[in-house]
Tab-separated table of C-alpha atoms in Angstrom:
chain	number	residue	atom	x	y	z
A	1	MET	CA	-107.882	7.833	61.104
A	2	LYS	CA	-111.352	6.677	60.061
A	3	PRO	CA	-114.102	7.028	62.681
A	4	ASP	CA	-115.199	3.825	64.416
A	5	ALA	CA	-118.628	2.939	63.035
A	6	THR	CA	-119.386	0.953	66.204
A	7	ALA	CA	-118.543	3.817	68.575
A	8	PRO	CA	-121.362	5.416	70.568
A	9	ASP	CA	-122.423	9.013	70.021
A	10	VAL	CA	-121.567	10.051	73.581
A	11	SER	CA	-119.117	8.867	76.236
A	12	VAL	CA	-119.953	9.756	79.860
A	13	LEU	CA	-117.000	9.765	82.264
A	14	ILE	CA	-117.136	9.439	86.054
A	15	CYS	CA	-113.837	9.622	87.909
A	16	THR	CA	-114.101	8.206	91.426
A	17	ARG	CA	-111.984	7.657	94.503
A	18	ASN	CA	-113.216	6.158	97.779
A	19	ARG	CA	-116.865	7.197	97.465
A	20	ALA	CA	-118.458	3.791	97.022
A	21	ALA	CA	-121.595	4.685	98.994
A	22	ARG	CA	-122.414	7.665	96.762
A	23	LEU	CA	-121.065	6.251	93.505
A	24	ALA	CA	-123.797	3.640	93.049
A	25	THR	CA	-126.527	6.293	93.139
A	26	SER	CA	-124.655	8.485	90.664
A	27	ILE	CA	-124.180	5.566	88.267
A	28	GLU	CA	-127.883	4.682	88.404
A	29	ALA	CA	-128.830	8.268	87.529
A	30	VAL	CA	-126.436	8.355	84.566
A	31	LEU	CA	-127.743	5.051	83.221
A	32	ARG	CA	-131.333	6.340	83.408
A	33	SER	CA	-130.242	9.456	81.516
A	34	MET	CA	-128.554	7.271	78.911
A	35	ASP	CA	-131.867	5.432	78.484
A	36	VAL	CA	-133.597	8.746	77.771
A	37	ALA	CA	-130.943	9.637	75.202
A	38	GLN	CA	-131.267	6.214	73.578
A	39	ALA	CA	-135.000	6.756	73.177
A	40	SER	CA	-134.113	9.813	71.079
A	41	GLY	CA	-131.638	7.881	68.953
A	42	ILE	CA	-128.465	8.919	70.822
A	43	SER	CA	-126.247	5.995	71.818
A	44	SER	CA	-123.888	6.319	74.760
A	45	GLU	CA	-121.437	4.553	77.011
A	46	LEU	CA	-120.398	5.084	80.623
A	47	VAL	CA	-116.692	4.922	81.474
A	48	ILE	CA	-115.870	4.733	85.178
A	49	ILE	CA	-112.300	5.610	86.131
A	50	ASP	CA	-111.307	4.239	89.540
A	51	ASN	CA	-108.637	6.648	90.743
A	52	GLY	CA	-106.902	4.322	93.190
A	53	SER	CA	-109.798	3.602	95.561
A	54	THR	CA	-109.183	1.531	98.707
A	55	ASP	CA	-112.830	1.086	99.741
A	56	ALA	CA	-115.629	-0.944	98.141
A	57	THR	CA	-115.501	1.056	94.902
A	58	PRO	CA	-114.177	-1.859	92.773
A	59	SER	CA	-117.198	-3.946	93.792
A	60	VAL	CA	-119.622	-1.133	92.964
A	61	VAL	CA	-117.988	-0.609	89.580
A	62	ALA	CA	-117.939	-4.345	88.848
A	63	ALA	CA	-121.673	-4.561	89.562
A	64	ALA	CA	-122.346	-1.594	87.275
A	65	ALA	CA	-120.228	-3.160	84.519
A	66	GLU	CA	-122.786	-5.960	84.179
A	67	ASP	CA	-124.553	-3.409	81.983
A	68	PRO	CA	-122.829	-3.754	78.575
A	69	ARG	CA	-122.800	0.024	78.163
A	70	VAL	CA	-120.497	0.400	81.188
A	71	ARG	CA	-116.733	0.113	80.960
A	72	ARG	CA	-114.305	0.317	83.847
A	73	THR	CA	-110.675	1.335	83.997
A	74	VAL	CA	-108.144	2.204	86.680
A	75	GLU	CA	-105.831	5.189	87.064
A	76	ALA	CA	-103.878	4.201	90.168
A	77	GLN	CA	-102.055	7.511	90.632
A	78	ALA	CA	-104.333	9.876	92.532
A	79	GLY	CA	-105.351	13.143	90.870
A	80	ILE	CA	-108.574	14.181	89.172
A	81	GLY	CA	-106.730	15.834	86.277
A	82	ARG	CA	-104.799	12.628	85.612
A	83	ALA	CA	-107.971	10.521	85.956
A	84	ARG	CA	-109.943	12.720	83.528
A	85	GLU	CA	-107.071	12.638	81.053
A	86	HIS	CA	-106.906	8.853	81.285
A	87	GLY	CA	-110.664	8.613	80.798
A	88	CYS	CA	-110.447	10.699	77.632
A	89	THR	CA	-107.997	8.193	76.149
A	90	ILE	CA	-110.487	5.389	76.875
A	91	ALA	CA	-113.618	7.188	75.627
A	92	ARG	CA	-114.722	6.062	72.147
A	93	ALA	CA	-117.214	8.799	71.270
A	94	GLN	CA	-116.666	12.168	69.602
A	95	VAL	CA	-118.588	13.837	72.453
A	96	ILE	CA	-117.376	13.361	76.033
A	97	LEU	CA	-119.462	14.325	79.064
A	98	PHE	CA	-118.220	14.508	82.641
A	99	THR	CA	-119.975	14.271	85.974
A	100	ASP	CA	-118.822	13.372	89.479
A	101	ASP	CA	-119.349	10.481	91.853
A	102	ASP	CA	-121.438	12.587	94.252
A	103	VAL	CA	-123.776	14.058	91.625
A	104	ILE	CA	-127.290	13.081	90.534
A	105	VAL	CA	-128.005	13.915	86.908
A	106	PRO	CA	-131.602	14.354	85.660
A	107	GLY	CA	-133.161	12.211	82.949
A	108	PRO	CA	-132.525	14.590	80.005
A	109	TRP	CA	-128.920	15.342	81.053
A	110	VAL	CA	-127.038	13.233	78.468
A	111	LEU	CA	-129.281	14.320	75.605
A	112	THR	CA	-129.377	17.995	76.549
A	113	MET	CA	-125.668	18.358	77.345
A	114	ALA	CA	-124.558	16.549	74.194
A	115	ARG	CA	-126.968	18.132	71.733
A	116	ALA	CA	-125.029	21.288	70.836
A	117	MET	CA	-121.794	19.338	70.310
A	118	LEU	CA	-123.506	16.603	68.308
A	119	ASP	CA	-125.075	19.286	66.102
A	120	GLY	CA	-121.716	21.012	65.608
A	121	ASP	CA	-122.772	24.196	67.434
A	122	ALA	CA	-120.361	23.947	70.403
A	123	ASP	CA	-117.010	22.433	71.332
A	124	VAL	CA	-117.315	22.775	75.114
A	125	VAL	CA	-120.480	22.882	77.233
A	126	SER	CA	-121.047	23.783	80.869
A	127	GLY	CA	-124.159	22.604	82.709
A	128	GLY	CA	-126.008	23.968	85.715
A	129	ILE	CA	-125.015	22.664	89.155
A	130	ALA	CA	-127.091	23.016	92.325
A	131	MET	CA	-126.155	21.989	95.846
A	132	SER	CA	-128.635	19.673	97.537
A	133	GLU	CA	-131.096	21.637	99.663
A	134	GLY	CA	-129.986	19.831	102.807
A	135	LEU	CA	-126.463	21.202	102.438
A	136	TRP	CA	-127.402	24.867	102.683
A	137	ARG	CA	-126.450	26.564	105.955
A	138	PRO	CA	-127.448	29.979	107.405
A	139	TRP	CA	-123.896	31.292	106.970
A	140	MET	CA	-123.707	30.370	103.279
A	141	THR	CA	-124.109	33.162	100.739
A	142	PRO	CA	-124.701	32.483	97.015
A	143	THR	CA	-121.243	33.872	96.267
A	144	LEU	CA	-119.558	31.587	98.778
A	145	ALA	CA	-121.534	28.599	97.495
A	146	ALA	CA	-120.461	29.361	93.926
A	147	ARG	CA	-116.842	30.003	94.815
A	148	TYR	CA	-116.196	26.995	97.052
A	149	PHE	CA	-118.925	24.469	96.176
A	150	ALA	CA	-119.450	25.017	92.409
A	151	HIS	CA	-123.088	26.076	92.917
A	152	ASN	CA	-124.061	27.586	89.564
A	153	PRO	CA	-127.638	26.616	88.650
A	154	THR	CA	-128.017	29.054	85.744
A	155	PRO	CA	-124.723	29.360	83.878
A	156	PRO	CA	-124.629	32.165	81.298
A	157	LEU	CA	-124.976	30.994	77.718
A	158	SER	CA	-121.627	32.525	76.750
A	159	ASN	CA	-118.445	32.358	78.854
A	160	PRO	CA	-120.182	30.195	81.477
A	161	GLY	CA	-117.133	28.863	83.303
A	162	LEU	CA	-116.619	25.139	83.702
A	163	ALA	CA	-116.964	22.670	86.573
A	164	GLY	CA	-116.373	18.940	86.482
A	165	ALA	CA	-119.738	18.046	88.008
A	166	SER	CA	-121.463	18.833	84.697
A	167	MET	CA	-119.437	19.615	81.602
A	168	GLY	CA	-118.659	18.283	78.164
A	169	ILE	CA	-115.998	18.560	75.475
A	170	THR	CA	-115.456	17.157	72.015
A	171	SER	CA	-112.795	14.531	71.482
A	172	GLU	CA	-110.840	17.144	69.512
A	173	VAL	CA	-110.666	19.415	72.558
A	174	ALA	CA	-109.640	16.431	74.671
A	175	ARG	CA	-106.867	15.578	72.209
A	176	ARG	CA	-105.558	19.090	71.632
A	177	ILE	CA	-105.927	20.482	75.151
A	178	GLY	CA	-106.816	17.808	77.688
A	179	PHE	CA	-106.413	18.000	81.452
A	180	ASP	CA	-103.316	18.925	83.422
A	181	ASP	CA	-102.158	15.853	85.355
A	182	LEU	CA	-100.741	17.922	88.242
A	183	LEU	CA	-104.083	19.540	89.029
A	184	GLY	CA	-106.640	17.872	91.263
A	185	THR	CA	-103.897	16.602	93.563
A	186	ALA	CA	-103.137	17.230	97.242
A	187	ARG	CA	-101.050	20.340	96.561
A	188	TRP	CA	-103.263	21.724	93.789
A	189	PRO	CA	-106.706	20.242	94.612
A	190	GLY	CA	-108.662	21.563	91.645
A	191	ALA	CA	-108.607	23.910	88.635
A	192	GLU	CA	-108.083	21.223	85.985
A	193	ASP	CA	-111.473	22.234	84.604
A	194	VAL	CA	-110.737	25.962	84.923
A	195	LEU	CA	-107.454	25.666	83.040
A	196	LEU	CA	-109.064	23.681	80.235
A	197	TYR	CA	-111.811	26.314	80.032
A	198	VAL	CA	-109.489	29.294	79.570
A	199	GLN	CA	-107.306	27.362	77.140
A	200	ALA	CA	-110.370	26.458	75.072
A	201	LEU	CA	-111.445	30.114	74.968
A	202	GLU	CA	-107.961	31.228	73.999
A	203	ALA	CA	-107.827	28.635	71.222
A	204	GLY	CA	-111.101	29.911	69.785
A	205	TYR	CA	-113.274	26.938	70.673
A	206	ARG	CA	-116.986	27.617	71.121
A	207	VAL	CA	-118.035	27.338	74.774
A	208	ARG	CA	-121.749	27.269	75.618
A	209	GLY	CA	-123.726	27.239	78.842
A	210	VAL	CA	-126.553	24.692	79.192
A	211	ARG	CA	-129.398	25.520	81.565
A	212	ASP	CA	-131.913	22.749	80.893
A	213	ALA	CA	-130.139	19.847	82.597
A	214	LEU	CA	-129.548	20.921	86.200
A	215	VAL	CA	-127.592	18.351	88.238
A	216	GLU	CA	-127.790	17.928	92.001
A	217	HIS	CA	-124.489	18.010	93.891
A	218	ARG	CA	-124.756	15.799	96.997
A	219	PHE	CA	-121.288	16.204	98.452
A	220	ASP	CA	-120.435	14.954	101.930
A	221	GLU	CA	-121.381	17.303	104.770
A	222	SER	CA	-117.820	17.166	106.079
A	223	ARG	CA	-116.921	19.716	103.392
A	224	LEU	CA	-118.983	22.251	105.347
A	225	ASP	CA	-116.804	21.948	108.437
A	226	ALA	CA	-115.049	25.250	109.143
A	227	ARG	CA	-111.597	23.707	109.276
A	228	ARG	CA	-112.204	21.807	106.040
A	229	LEU	CA	-113.514	24.953	104.360
A	230	ARG	CA	-110.390	26.872	105.350
A	231	GLY	CA	-108.346	24.091	103.770
A	232	ILE	CA	-110.410	24.348	100.581
A	233	ALA	CA	-109.771	28.094	100.447
A	234	GLU	CA	-106.036	27.561	100.858
A	235	GLY	CA	-105.984	24.823	98.233
A	236	TYR	CA	-107.809	27.004	95.747
A	237	GLY	CA	-105.314	29.780	96.454
A	238	ARG	CA	-102.471	27.440	95.505
A	239	CYS	CA	-104.371	26.479	92.339
A	240	ASP	CA	-104.761	30.158	91.483
A	241	ALA	CA	-100.984	30.553	91.802
A	242	TYR	CA	-100.375	27.524	89.575
A	243	TYR	CA	-102.550	29.052	86.893
A	244	PHE	CA	-100.926	32.502	87.183
A	245	HIS	CA	-97.403	31.082	87.112
A	246	HIS	CA	-97.650	28.357	84.484
A	247	TRP	CA	-100.238	29.814	82.111
A	248	LEU	CA	-100.254	33.591	82.580
A	249	HIS	CA	-96.511	33.753	83.386
A	250	VAL	CA	-97.063	36.242	86.208
A	251	ARG	CA	-93.924	37.175	88.141
A	252	LEU	CA	-94.538	39.699	90.913
A	253	ALA	CA	-91.891	42.010	92.313
A	254	MET	CA	-91.002	41.707	96.014
A	255	PRO	CA	-92.874	38.419	96.518
A	256	ARG	CA	-92.004	38.078	100.208
A	257	VAL	CA	-93.246	41.580	100.954
A	258	ARG	CA	-96.513	40.853	99.120
A	259	GLU	CA	-96.912	37.563	100.946
A	260	LEU	CA	-96.363	39.243	104.309
A	261	SER	CA	-98.786	42.019	103.415
A	262	HIS	CA	-101.560	39.542	102.637
A	263	ARG	CA	-100.861	37.526	105.766
A	264	LEU	CA	-101.228	40.714	107.798
A	265	ARG	CA	-104.485	41.542	106.025
A	266	TYR	CA	-105.747	38.069	106.872
A	267	ALA	CA	-104.762	38.531	110.508
A	268	ALA	CA	-106.527	41.910	110.599
A	269	ARG	CA	-109.698	40.334	109.245
A	270	CYS	CA	-109.494	37.642	111.934
A	271	VAL	CA	-109.810	40.420	114.485
A	272	VAL	CA	-112.846	41.895	112.720
A	273	ALA	CA	-114.534	38.538	112.074
A	274	GLY	CA	-114.033	37.408	115.649
A	275	ARG	CA	-115.219	33.852	116.149
A	276	ASP	CA	-117.000	33.557	112.793
A	277	PRO	CA	-115.007	30.904	110.876
A	278	TYR	CA	-117.348	31.214	107.888
A	279	ASP	CA	-116.756	34.908	107.278
A	280	GLU	CA	-116.577	35.220	103.486
A	281	VAL	CA	-113.969	37.977	103.450
A	282	LEU	CA	-111.848	35.957	105.884
A	283	LEU	CA	-111.940	32.932	103.586
A	284	ASP	CA	-111.048	35.032	100.561
A	285	ARG	CA	-108.106	36.606	102.382
A	286	ARG	CA	-106.909	33.173	103.455
A	287	ARG	CA	-107.099	32.145	99.815
A	288	SER	CA	-105.206	35.265	98.733
A	289	SER	CA	-102.514	34.664	101.357
A	290	ALA	CA	-102.060	31.087	100.130
A	291	PHE	CA	-101.935	32.379	96.546
A	292	HIS	CA	-99.037	34.741	97.227
A	293	ARG	CA	-97.091	32.164	99.208
A	294	GLU	CA	-97.476	29.550	96.464
A	295	LEU	CA	-96.641	32.035	93.713
A	296	ARG	CA	-93.387	32.802	95.539
A	297	LEU	CA	-92.588	29.082	95.850
A	298	LEU	CA	-93.291	28.539	92.142
A	299	ARG	CA	-91.248	31.572	91.126
A	300	ASP	CA	-88.170	29.701	89.863
A	301	GLN	CA	-89.923	26.627	88.460
A	302	PRO	CA	-89.993	26.202	84.653
A	303	ARG	CA	-93.327	27.052	83.040
A	304	ARG	CA	-95.394	24.076	81.934
A	305	TYR	CA	-97.056	26.084	79.161
A	306	ALA	CA	-96.149	28.768	76.691
A	307	PHE	CA	-97.724	32.107	77.578
A	308	ARG	CA	-101.490	31.484	77.370
A	309	GLY	CA	-100.680	28.326	75.437
A	310	VAL	CA	-102.133	24.842	75.084
A	311	GLY	CA	-99.277	22.423	74.453
A	312	ARG	CA	-97.312	21.668	77.627
A	313	VAL	CA	-93.975	19.989	78.144
A	314	GLY	CA	-94.304	16.387	77.047
A	315	ARG	CA	-97.708	16.960	75.444
A	316	PRO	CA	-97.335	19.073	72.294
A	317	VAL	CA	-100.267	20.533	70.418
A	318	PRO	CA	-100.979	18.106	67.546
A	319	ASP	CA	-101.481	20.725	64.826
A	320	ASP	CA	-99.221	23.689	64.130
A	321	ASP	CA	-102.131	25.778	62.874
A	322	LEU	CA	-103.695	25.763	66.356
A	323	ALA	CA	-100.643	27.446	67.835
A	324	ALA	CA	-101.201	30.394	65.486
A	325	SER	CA	-104.459	31.173	67.263
A	326	PHE	CA	-102.485	32.370	70.295
A	327	GLU	CA	-100.985	35.335	68.458
A	328	GLY	CA	-104.147	37.399	68.791
A	329	PRO	CA	-105.494	39.095	71.912
A	330	THR	CA	-106.767	36.810	74.638
A	331	ARG	CA	-110.504	36.255	74.995
A	332	PHE	CA	-110.176	35.628	78.689
A	333	ARG	CA	-109.888	38.392	81.270
A	334	GLN	CA	-108.760	37.424	84.755
A	335	SER	CA	-110.436	39.491	87.437
A	336	GLY	CA	-109.534	39.702	91.101
A	337	GLU	CA	-106.872	41.296	93.228
A	338	ILE	CA	-103.211	40.386	92.825
């Protein structure tokens, strides 16, 4: 297929669902960043994917679409993985950037994030993400902020991880790997970016950290509520299990005994932590308990991926030569207690 001569250099994707009040500000910031890129000769488009919103989001998107660089589309079935995947099919550029509907990007963001991919020096990029200052609380440690709120202002240049608030991939990565449509849903509320990251590393794609385009994450304060945070920890535990079952093919012996053991460890930490609902060890043990329960529930389900593979059921890898890259040792090492 010949490249489209009219296509922009960069496509920016924002997936959104019921955040109309914050979305408008995020769109304005992206458009300003696109102006900066245009001044340097880099053309771009903004694709907004409405993921089944029931608030005023359609009106906000319609207003933004008065700018000819903005395109809108709808993915009615909820799920950030499905919405990102749909957006990638709509994007026209060879470089695709992602940010979220509660994020403010700085002026140089489009230019800086896209540069390495446009120059052919990277296939995947991960940008710095900082929580808004007003969201910090006395109980919040840097580790907790990174683990549960994607706070990572200075990603390492190599093996930087990946978070949807500020990341980019080439259209080839989108076509060959893409996003898992089951992730970013109620049962598995994240990890679509994590799975793509480890698959890209395994496939030999070049992943780079970008430190010169720090975005501001202005998420709703309700995420800081203790009950909500416990739910986030549990959801991430289920996502961990999804990844271990479907991609790493982990199958633990005596799953019920392990699950009970971790539930008891969580209960023991509740005694130690007392009334502190933000105790970091308590949250991690809640996550671990959810992980073992979900891994047991997934135990007899068919794997969606070959062992450390890319092509999943119903979405084969386009080129046979890519599959050969999985015969060597993995580049990714999973740390943490099982």
